Tab-separated table of C-alpha atoms in Angstrom:
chain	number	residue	atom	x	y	z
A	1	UNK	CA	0.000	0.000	0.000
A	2	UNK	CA	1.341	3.173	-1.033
A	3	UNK	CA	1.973	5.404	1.673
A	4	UNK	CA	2.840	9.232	0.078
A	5	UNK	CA	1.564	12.387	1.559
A	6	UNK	CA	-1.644	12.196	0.053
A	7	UNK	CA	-2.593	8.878	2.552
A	8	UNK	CA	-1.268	11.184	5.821
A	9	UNK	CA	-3.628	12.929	7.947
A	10	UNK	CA	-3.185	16.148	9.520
A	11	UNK	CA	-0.425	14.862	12.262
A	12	UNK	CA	1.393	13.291	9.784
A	13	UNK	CA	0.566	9.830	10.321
A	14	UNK	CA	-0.353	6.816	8.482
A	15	UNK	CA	-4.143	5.989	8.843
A	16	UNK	CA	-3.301	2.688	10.028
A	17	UNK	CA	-1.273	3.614	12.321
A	18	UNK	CA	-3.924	6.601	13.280
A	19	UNK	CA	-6.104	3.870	13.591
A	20	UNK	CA	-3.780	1.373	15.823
A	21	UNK	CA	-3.219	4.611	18.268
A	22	UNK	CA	-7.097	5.421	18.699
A	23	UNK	CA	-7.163	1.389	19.268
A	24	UNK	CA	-5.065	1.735	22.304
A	25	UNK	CA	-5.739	4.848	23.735
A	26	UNK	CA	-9.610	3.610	24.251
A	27	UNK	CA	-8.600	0.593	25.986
A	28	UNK	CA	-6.563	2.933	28.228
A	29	UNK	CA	-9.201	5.266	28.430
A	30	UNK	CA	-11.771	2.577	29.230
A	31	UNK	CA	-9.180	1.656	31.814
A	32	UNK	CA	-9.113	4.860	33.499
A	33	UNK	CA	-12.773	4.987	33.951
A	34	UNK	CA	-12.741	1.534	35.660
A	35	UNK	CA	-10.205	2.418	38.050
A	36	UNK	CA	-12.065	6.393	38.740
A	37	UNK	CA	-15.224	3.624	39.786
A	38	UNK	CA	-13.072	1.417	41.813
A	39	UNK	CA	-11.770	4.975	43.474
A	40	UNK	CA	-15.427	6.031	44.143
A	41	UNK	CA	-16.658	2.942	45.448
A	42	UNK	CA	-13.334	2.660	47.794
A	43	UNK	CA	-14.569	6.264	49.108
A	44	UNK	CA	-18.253	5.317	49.924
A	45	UNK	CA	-17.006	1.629	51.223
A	46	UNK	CA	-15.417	3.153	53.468
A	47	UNK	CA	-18.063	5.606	54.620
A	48	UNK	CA	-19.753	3.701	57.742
A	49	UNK	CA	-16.435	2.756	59.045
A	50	UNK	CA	-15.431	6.386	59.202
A	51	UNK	CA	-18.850	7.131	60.933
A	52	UNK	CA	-18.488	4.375	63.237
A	53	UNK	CA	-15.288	5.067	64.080
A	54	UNK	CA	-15.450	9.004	64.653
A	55	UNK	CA	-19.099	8.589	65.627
A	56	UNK	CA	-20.041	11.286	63.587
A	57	UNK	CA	-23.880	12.337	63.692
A	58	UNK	CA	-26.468	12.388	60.739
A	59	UNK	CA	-25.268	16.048	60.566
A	60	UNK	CA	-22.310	15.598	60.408
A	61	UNK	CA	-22.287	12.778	57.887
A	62	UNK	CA	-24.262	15.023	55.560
A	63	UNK	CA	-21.885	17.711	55.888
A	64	UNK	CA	-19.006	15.783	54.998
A	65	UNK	CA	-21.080	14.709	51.938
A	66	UNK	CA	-21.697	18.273	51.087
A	67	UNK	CA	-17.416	19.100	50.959
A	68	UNK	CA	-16.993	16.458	48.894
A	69	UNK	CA	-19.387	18.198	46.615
A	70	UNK	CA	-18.013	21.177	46.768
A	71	UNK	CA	-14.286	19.999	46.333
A	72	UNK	CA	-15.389	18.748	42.697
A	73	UNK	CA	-17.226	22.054	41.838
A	74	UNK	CA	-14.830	23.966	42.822
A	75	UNK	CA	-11.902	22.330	40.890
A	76	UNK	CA	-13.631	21.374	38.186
A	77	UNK	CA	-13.382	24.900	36.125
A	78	UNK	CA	-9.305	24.907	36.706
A	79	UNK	CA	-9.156	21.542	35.379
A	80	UNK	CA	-10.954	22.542	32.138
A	81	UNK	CA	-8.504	25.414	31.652
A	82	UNK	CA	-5.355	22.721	32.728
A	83	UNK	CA	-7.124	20.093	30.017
A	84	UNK	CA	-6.691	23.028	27.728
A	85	UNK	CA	-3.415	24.259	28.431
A	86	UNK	CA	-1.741	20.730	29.185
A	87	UNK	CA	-4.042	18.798	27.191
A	88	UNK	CA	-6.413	16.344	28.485
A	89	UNK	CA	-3.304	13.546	28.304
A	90	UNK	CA	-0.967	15.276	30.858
A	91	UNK	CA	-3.804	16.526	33.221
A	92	UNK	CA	-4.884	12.698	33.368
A	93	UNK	CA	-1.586	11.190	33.517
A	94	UNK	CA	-1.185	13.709	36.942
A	95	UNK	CA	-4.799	13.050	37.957
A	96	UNK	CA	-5.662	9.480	37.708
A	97	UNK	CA	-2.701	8.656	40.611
A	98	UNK	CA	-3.341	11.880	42.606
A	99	UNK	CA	-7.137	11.152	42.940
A	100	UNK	CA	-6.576	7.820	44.044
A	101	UNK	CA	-4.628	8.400	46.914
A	102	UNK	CA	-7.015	11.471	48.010
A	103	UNK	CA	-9.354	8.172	49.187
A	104	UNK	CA	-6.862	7.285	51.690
A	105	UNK	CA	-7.082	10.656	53.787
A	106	UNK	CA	-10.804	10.476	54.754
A	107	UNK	CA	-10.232	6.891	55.935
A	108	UNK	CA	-7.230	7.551	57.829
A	109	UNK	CA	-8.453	10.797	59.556
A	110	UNK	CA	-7.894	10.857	63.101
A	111	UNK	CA	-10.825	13.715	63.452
A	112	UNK	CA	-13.890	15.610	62.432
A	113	UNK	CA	-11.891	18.919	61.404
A	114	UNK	CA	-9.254	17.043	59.371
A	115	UNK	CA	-11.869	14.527	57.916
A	116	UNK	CA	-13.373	17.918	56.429
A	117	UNK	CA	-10.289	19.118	55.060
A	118	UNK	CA	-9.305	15.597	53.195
A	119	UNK	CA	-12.863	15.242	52.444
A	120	UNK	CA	-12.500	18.422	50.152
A	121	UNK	CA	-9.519	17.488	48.608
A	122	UNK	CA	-11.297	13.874	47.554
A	123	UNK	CA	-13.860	15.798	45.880
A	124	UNK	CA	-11.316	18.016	44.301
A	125	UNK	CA	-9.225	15.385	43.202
A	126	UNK	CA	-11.952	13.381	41.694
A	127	UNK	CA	-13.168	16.532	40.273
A	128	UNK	CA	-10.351	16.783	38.226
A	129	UNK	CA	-9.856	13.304	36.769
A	130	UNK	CA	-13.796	13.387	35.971
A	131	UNK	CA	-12.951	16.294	33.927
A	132	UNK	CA	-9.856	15.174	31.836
A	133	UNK	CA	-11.040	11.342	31.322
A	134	UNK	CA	-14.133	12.782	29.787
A	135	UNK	CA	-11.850	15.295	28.065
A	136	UNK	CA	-9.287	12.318	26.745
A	137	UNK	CA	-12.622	9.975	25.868
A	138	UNK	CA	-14.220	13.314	23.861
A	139	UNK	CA	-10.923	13.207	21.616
A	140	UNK	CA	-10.929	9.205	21.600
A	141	UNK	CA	-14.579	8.748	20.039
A	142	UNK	CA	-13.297	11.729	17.591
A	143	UNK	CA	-10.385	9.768	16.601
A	144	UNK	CA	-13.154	6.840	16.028
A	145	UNK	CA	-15.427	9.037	14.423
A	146	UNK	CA	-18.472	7.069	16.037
A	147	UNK	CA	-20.377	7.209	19.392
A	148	UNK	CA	-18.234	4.949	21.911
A	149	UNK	CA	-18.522	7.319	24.864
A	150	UNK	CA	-21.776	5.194	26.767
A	151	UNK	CA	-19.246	2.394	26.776
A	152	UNK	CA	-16.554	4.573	28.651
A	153	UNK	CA	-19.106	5.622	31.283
A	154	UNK	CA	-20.209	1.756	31.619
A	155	UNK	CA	-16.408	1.064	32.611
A	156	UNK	CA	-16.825	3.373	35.146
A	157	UNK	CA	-19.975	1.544	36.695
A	158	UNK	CA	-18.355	-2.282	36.714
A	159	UNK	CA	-15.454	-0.163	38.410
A	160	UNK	CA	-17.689	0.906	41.239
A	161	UNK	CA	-19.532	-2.649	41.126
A	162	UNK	CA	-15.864	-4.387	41.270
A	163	UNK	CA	-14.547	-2.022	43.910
A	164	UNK	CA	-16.886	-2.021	46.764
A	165	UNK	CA	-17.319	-5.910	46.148
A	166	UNK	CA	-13.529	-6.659	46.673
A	167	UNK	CA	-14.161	-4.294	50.358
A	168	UNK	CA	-17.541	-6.100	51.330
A	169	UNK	CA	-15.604	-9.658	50.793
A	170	UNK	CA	-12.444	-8.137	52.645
A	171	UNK	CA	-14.560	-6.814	55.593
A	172	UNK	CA	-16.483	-9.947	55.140
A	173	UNK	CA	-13.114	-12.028	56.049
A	174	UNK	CA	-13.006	-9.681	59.003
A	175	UNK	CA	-10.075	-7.360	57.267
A	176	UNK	CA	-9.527	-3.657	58.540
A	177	UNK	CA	-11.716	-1.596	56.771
A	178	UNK	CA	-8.852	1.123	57.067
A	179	UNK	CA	-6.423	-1.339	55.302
A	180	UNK	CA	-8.630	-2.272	53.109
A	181	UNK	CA	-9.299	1.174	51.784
A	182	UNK	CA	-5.493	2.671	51.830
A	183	UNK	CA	-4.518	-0.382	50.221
A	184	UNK	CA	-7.007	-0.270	47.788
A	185	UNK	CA	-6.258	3.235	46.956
A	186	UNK	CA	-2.827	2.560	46.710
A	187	UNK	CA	-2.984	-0.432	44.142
A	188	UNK	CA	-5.573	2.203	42.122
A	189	UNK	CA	-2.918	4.882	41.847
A	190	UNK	CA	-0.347	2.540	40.653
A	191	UNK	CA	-2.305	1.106	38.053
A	192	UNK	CA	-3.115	4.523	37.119
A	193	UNK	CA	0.293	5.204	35.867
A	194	UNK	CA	0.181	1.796	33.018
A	195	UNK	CA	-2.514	3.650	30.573
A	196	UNK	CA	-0.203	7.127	30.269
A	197	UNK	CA	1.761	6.292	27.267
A	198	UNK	CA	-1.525	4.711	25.146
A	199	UNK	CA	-3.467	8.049	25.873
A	200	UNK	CA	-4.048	10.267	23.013
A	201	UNK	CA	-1.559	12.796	22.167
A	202	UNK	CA	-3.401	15.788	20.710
A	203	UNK	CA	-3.770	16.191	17.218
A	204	UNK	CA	-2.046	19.449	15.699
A	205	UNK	CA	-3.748	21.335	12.624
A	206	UNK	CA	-2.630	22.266	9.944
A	207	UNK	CA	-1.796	26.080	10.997
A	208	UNK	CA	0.837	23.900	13.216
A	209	UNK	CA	2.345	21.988	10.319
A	210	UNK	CA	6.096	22.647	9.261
A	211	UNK	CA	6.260	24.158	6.148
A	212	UNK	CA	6.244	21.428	3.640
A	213	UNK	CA	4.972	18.914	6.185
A	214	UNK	CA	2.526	16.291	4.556
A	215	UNK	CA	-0.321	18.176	6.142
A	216	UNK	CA	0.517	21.601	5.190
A	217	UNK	CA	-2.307	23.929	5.435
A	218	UNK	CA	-2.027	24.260	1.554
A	219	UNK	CA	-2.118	20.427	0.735
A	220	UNK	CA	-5.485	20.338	3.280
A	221	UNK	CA	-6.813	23.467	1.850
A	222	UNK	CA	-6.996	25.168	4.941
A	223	UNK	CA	-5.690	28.012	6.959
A	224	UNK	CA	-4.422	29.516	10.077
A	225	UNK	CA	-7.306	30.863	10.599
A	226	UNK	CA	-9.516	28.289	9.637
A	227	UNK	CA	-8.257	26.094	12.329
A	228	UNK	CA	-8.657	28.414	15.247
A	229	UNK	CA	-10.615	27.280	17.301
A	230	UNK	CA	-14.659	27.696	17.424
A	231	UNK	CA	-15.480	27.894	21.340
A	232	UNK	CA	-19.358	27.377	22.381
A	233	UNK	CA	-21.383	30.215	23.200
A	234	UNK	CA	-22.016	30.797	27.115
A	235	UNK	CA	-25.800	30.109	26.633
A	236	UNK	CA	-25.115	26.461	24.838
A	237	UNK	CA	-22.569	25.671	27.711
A	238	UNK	CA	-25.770	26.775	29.686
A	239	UNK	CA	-28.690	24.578	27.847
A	240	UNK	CA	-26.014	21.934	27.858
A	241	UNK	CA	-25.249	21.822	31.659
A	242	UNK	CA	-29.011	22.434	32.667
A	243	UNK	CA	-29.695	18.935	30.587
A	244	UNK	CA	-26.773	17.622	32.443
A	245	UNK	CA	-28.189	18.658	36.009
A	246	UNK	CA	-31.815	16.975	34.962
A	247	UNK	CA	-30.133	13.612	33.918
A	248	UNK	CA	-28.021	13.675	36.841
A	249	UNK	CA	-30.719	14.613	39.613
A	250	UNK	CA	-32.938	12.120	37.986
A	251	UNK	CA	-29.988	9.478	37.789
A	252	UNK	CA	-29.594	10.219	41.648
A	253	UNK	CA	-32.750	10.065	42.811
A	254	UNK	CA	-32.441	6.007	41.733
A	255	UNK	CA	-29.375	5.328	43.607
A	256	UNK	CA	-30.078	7.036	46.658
A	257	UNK	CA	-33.759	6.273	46.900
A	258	UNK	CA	-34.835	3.637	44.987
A	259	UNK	CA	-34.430	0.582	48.347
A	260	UNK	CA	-36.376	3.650	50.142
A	261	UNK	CA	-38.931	3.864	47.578
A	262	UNK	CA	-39.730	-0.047	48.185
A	263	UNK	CA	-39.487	0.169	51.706
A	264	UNK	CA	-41.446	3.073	52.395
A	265	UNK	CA	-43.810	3.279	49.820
A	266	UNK	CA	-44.279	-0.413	48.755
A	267	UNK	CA	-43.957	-2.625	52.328
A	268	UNK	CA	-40.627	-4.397	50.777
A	269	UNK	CA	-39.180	-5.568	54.107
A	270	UNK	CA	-35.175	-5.231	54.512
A	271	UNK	CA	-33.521	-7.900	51.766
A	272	UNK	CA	-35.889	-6.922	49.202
A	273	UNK	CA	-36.355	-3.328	49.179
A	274	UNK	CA	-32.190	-3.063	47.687
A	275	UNK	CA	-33.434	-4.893	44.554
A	276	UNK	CA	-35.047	-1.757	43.507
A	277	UNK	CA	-31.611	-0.231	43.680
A	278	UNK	CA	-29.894	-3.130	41.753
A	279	UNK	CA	-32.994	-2.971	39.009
A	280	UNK	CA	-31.811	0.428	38.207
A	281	UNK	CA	-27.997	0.268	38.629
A	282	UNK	CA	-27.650	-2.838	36.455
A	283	UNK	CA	-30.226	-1.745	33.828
A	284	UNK	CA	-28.244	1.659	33.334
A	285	UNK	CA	-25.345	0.090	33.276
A	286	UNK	CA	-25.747	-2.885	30.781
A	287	UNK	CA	-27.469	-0.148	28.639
A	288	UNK	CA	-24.330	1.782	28.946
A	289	UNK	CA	-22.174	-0.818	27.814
A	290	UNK	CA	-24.507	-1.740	24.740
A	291	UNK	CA	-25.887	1.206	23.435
A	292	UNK	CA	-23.637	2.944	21.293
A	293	UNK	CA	-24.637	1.699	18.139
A	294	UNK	CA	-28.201	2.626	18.991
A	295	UNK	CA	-27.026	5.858	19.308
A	296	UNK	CA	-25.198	6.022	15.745
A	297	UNK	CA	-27.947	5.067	14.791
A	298	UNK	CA	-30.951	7.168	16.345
A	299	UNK	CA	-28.415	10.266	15.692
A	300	UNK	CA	-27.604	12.577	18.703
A	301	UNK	CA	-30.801	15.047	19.101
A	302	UNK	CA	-33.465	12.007	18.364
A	303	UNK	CA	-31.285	9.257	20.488
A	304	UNK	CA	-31.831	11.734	23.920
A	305	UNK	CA	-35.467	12.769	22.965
A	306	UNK	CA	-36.074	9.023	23.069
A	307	UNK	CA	-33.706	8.703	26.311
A	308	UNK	CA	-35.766	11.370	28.339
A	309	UNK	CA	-38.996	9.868	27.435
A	310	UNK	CA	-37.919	6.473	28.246
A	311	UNK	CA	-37.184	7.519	31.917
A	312	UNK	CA	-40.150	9.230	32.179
A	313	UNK	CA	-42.009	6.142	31.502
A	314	UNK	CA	-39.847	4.236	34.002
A	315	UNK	CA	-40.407	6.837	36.525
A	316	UNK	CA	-44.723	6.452	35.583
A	317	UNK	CA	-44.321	3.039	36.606
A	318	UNK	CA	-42.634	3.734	39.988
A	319	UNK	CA	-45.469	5.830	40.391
A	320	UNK	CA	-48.411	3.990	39.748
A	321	UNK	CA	-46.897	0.837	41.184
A	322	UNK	CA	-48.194	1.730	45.098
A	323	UNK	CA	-51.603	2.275	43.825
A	324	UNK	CA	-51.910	-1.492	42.087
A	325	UNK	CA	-53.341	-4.081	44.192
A	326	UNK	CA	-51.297	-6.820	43.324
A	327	UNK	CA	-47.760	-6.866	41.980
A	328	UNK	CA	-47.086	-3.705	42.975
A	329	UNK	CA	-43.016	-4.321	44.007
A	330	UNK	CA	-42.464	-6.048	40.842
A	331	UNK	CA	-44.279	-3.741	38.909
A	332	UNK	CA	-41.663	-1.089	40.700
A	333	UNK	CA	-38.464	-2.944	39.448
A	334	UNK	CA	-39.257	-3.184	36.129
A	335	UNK	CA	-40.301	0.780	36.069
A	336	UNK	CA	-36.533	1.480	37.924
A	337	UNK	CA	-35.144	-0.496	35.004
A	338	UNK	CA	-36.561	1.431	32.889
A	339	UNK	CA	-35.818	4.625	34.497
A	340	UNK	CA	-32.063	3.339	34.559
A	341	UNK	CA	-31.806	2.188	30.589
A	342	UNK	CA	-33.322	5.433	29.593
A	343	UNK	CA	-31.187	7.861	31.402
A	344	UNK	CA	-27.972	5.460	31.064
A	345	UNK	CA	-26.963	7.270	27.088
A	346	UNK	CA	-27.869	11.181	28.624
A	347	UNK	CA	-24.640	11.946	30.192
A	348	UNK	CA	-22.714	10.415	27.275
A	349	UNK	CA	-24.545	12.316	24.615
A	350	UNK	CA	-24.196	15.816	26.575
A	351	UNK	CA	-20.506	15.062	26.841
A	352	UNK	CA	-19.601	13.633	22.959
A	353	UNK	CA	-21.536	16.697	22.201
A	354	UNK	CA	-19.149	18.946	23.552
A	355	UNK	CA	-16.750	17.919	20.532
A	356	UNK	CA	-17.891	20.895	18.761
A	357	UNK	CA	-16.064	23.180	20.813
A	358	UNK	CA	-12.740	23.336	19.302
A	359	UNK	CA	-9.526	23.917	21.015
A	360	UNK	CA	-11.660	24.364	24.489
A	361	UNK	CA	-13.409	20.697	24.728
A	362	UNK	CA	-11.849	21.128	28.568
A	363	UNK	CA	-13.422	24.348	29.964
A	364	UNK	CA	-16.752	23.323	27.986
A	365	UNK	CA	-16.526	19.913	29.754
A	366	UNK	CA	-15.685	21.751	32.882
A	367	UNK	CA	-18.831	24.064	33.285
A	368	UNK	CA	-21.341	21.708	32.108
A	369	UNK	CA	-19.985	19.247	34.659
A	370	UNK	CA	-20.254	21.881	37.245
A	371	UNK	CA	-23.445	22.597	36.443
A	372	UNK	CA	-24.360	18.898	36.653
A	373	UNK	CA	-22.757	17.836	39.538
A	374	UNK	CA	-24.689	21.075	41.203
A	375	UNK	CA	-28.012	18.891	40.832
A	376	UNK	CA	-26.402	15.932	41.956
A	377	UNK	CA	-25.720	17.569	44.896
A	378	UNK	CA	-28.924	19.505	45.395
A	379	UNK	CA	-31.043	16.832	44.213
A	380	UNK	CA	-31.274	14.493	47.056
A	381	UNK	CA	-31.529	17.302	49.697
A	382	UNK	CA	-34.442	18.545	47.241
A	383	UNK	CA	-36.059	15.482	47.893
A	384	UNK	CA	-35.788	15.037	51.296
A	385	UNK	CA	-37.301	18.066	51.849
A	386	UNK	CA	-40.296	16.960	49.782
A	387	UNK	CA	-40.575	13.393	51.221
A	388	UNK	CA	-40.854	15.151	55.020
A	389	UNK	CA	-43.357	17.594	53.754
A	390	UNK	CA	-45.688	15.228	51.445
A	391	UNK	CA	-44.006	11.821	50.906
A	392	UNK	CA	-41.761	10.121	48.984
A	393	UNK	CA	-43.977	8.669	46.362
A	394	UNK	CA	-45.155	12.406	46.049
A	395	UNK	CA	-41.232	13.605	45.701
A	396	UNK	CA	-40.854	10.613	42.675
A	397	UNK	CA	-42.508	13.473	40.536
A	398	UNK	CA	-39.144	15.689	40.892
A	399	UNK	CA	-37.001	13.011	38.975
A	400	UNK	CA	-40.091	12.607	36.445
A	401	UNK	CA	-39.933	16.156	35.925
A	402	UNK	CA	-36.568	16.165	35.778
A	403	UNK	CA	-36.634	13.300	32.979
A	404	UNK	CA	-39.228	15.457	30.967
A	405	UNK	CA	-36.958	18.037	31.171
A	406	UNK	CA	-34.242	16.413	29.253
A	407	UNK	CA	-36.817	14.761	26.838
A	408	UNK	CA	-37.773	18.329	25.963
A	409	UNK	CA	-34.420	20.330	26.589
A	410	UNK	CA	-31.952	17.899	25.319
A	411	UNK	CA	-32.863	18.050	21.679
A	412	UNK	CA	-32.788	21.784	21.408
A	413	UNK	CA	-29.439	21.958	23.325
A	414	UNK	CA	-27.734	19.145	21.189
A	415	UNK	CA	-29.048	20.491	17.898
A	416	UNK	CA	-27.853	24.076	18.478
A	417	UNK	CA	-24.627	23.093	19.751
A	418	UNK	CA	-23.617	20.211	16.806
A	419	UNK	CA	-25.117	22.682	13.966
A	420	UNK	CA	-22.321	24.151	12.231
A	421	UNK	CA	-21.434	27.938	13.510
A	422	UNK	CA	-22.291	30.635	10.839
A	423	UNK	CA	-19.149	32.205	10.888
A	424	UNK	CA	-16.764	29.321	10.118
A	425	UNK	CA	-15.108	28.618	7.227
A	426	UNK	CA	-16.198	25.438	4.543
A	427	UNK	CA	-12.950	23.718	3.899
A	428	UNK	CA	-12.267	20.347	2.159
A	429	UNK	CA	-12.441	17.162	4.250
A	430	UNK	CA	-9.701	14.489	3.833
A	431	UNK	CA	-10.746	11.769	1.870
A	432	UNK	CA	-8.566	9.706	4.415
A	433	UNK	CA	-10.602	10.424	7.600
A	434	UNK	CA	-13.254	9.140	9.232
A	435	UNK	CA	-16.639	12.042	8.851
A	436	UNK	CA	-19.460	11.844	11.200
């Protein structure tokens, strides 16, 4: 095969060879969101031995909650500008190790005070990796040229599942939950350092070539100032996070009160009621996992129109379930599955949207996952508050609302944001590349 200038692409390379370097920088990438789950499942393993063993009060359990929360909103803007700056391969090649061993401060601190303090550099640290995986798995599906990212975000879930089942069998074989934890941690952050040289380098454009290069701008057809970048508007980055925050309020509202749901709502005594929980969780994450060709095919804007009104079904079914006469629990589970395969392709398709900000995927990434994880951390406060003043089948219409709202708001944001901006330039595609 003939391998001239004309069969390079813009960084010079070979297409096969492009091709073999995507190839290996998603398997690292899909490795890195594996070991971010395992990290967030060490973190709430290790939860009710840090309660028990500072004896911390409801308070201040929810408080430490809240840092954590904060921690990842408030680094999460810096790391878009580092993703930027550094590109998304550096930032996670410093992140993935760094956020690992943040886990081992909250289950080694001696006290309250200090627990705060490492509690809000956890959140920070996981803050940042969330930011440049999603930045590094952005440039990976653009390398592939078709939707992958679900699959990415599925890792992450068998990461969680695989983590906090390696600590309930330790703790099971009477381990030390504190040992089991640090070491944990410590095992993540080394394996954190194997997928750095796979990761994506960035690719340069052809304003960047040397003169004469095989992708000079003149060969491409393209300028300088053709490839500057195109950055989103403020008030896409807005309709893009505000989607975000519904999918991830509604996504909450199964993990953390699904078992209640059953319990409370539907008489489920105690070893039943968690099978509403595991209804959801596996349902959005096998969907994860499966349902990128769905999305190629459905296209972006009609694959999360179909995604939002899925979940609203599922949550309908949740709803209606404690007013059945018979069958009601079972009835329940198949409406949190539901629920859980519809919203499982949101997140994904917000994210892989964000490809159309050129040169600043990282501070686009950034804000809408601020805005997001705002309603993750709002959301099940919001619906506390509801359940005490009505109840908590009443509060199930938040996430159903919030399920609508990305049925409804999710097509207008993704269709604005992936149409092509008025003011660029039309230049020639390579023949050579994949086109979406």
């Amino acid at each position: 095969m003939p391998s001239g200038p004309s069969l390079r692409t813009t960084d010079g390379l070979h297409p096969e060879q492009r091709h073999r370097e995507a190839k290996r920088a998603r398997i690292a990438t899909l490795g890195v969101f594996a070991l971010c789950g395992v990290a967030r499942s060490l973190w709430s393993a290790s939860l009710p031995g840090v309660d028990e063993r500072l004896q911390l009060s409801a308070h201040q359990l929810g408080l430490v909650l809240l840092v954590v929360g904060i921690g990842s909103i408030v680094a999460m803007p810096a790391a878009g500008r580092l993703s930027d700056r550094w590109t998304s391969r550096r930032l996670l090649r410093i992140s993935g190790p760094l956020a690992a061993l943040t886990v081992v401060g909250p289950a080694l601190a001696p006290g309250f005070g200090l627990l705060l303090v490492t509690a809000f550099l956890l959140g920070a640290g996981l803050g940042v990796l969330d930011v440049a995986m999603n930045a590094q798995a952005i440039e990976v599906e653009q390398r592939f040229g078709r939707p992958i990212l679900s699959s990415f975000h599925g890792l992450w879930s068998l990461g969680g599942v695989a983590g906090s089942g390696v600590i309930a069998l330790g703790l099971h074989l009477h381990g030390s939950g504190q040992a089991l934890v640090a070491c944990g941690a410590l095992v993540v952050a080394a394996l954190s350092l194997l997928p750095g040289r796979a990761l994506l380098r960035p690719e340069r454009t052809a304003a960047e070539q040397p003169a004469g290069g095989p992708s000079a701008a003149g060969e491409a057809g393209g300028t300088a100032e053709a490839a500057e970048p195109v950055p989103l508007r403020a008030g896409l980055i807005l309709l893009l996070g505000l989607t975000a925050m519904a999918a991830f309020l509604s996504e909450g509202a199964g993990y953390d009160w699904a078992a209640l749901h059953a319990r409370q709502e539907l008489g489920a005594d105690a070893a039943t009621a968690p099978l509403a929980y595991t209804a959801f969780a596996a349902a959005l994450t096998v969907t994860r996992l499966t349902s990128d060709g769905l999305r190629r095919r459905l296209g972006p804007v009609r694959g999360i129109a179909w995604a939002g009104a899925i979940s609203v079904l599922g949550y309908a079914l949740v709803l209606l379930a404690p007013h059945l006469s018979t069958g009601r629990l079972g009835f329940a589970f198949v409406g949190w599955a539901v629920a859980g395969a519809g919203l499982a392709t949101v997140v994904p398709a917000v994210f892989s949207s964000l490809a159309a900000n050129e040169g600043s995927v990282g501070r686009g990434l950034a804000w809408v996952s601020t805005l997001a994880y705002g309603g993750n951390l709002a959301g099940p406060a919001v619906i506390g508050l509801i359940a005490g003043a009505t109840s908590l089948g009443s509060a199930m219409l938040l996430p159903m609302a919030m399920a609508l709202t990305v049925a409804l708001l999710g097509p207008i944001a993704l269709r604005a944001t992936l149409a092509p901006p008025p003011a660029r330039r039309l230049q020639p595609v390579n023949p050579t590349l994949p086109t979406r």
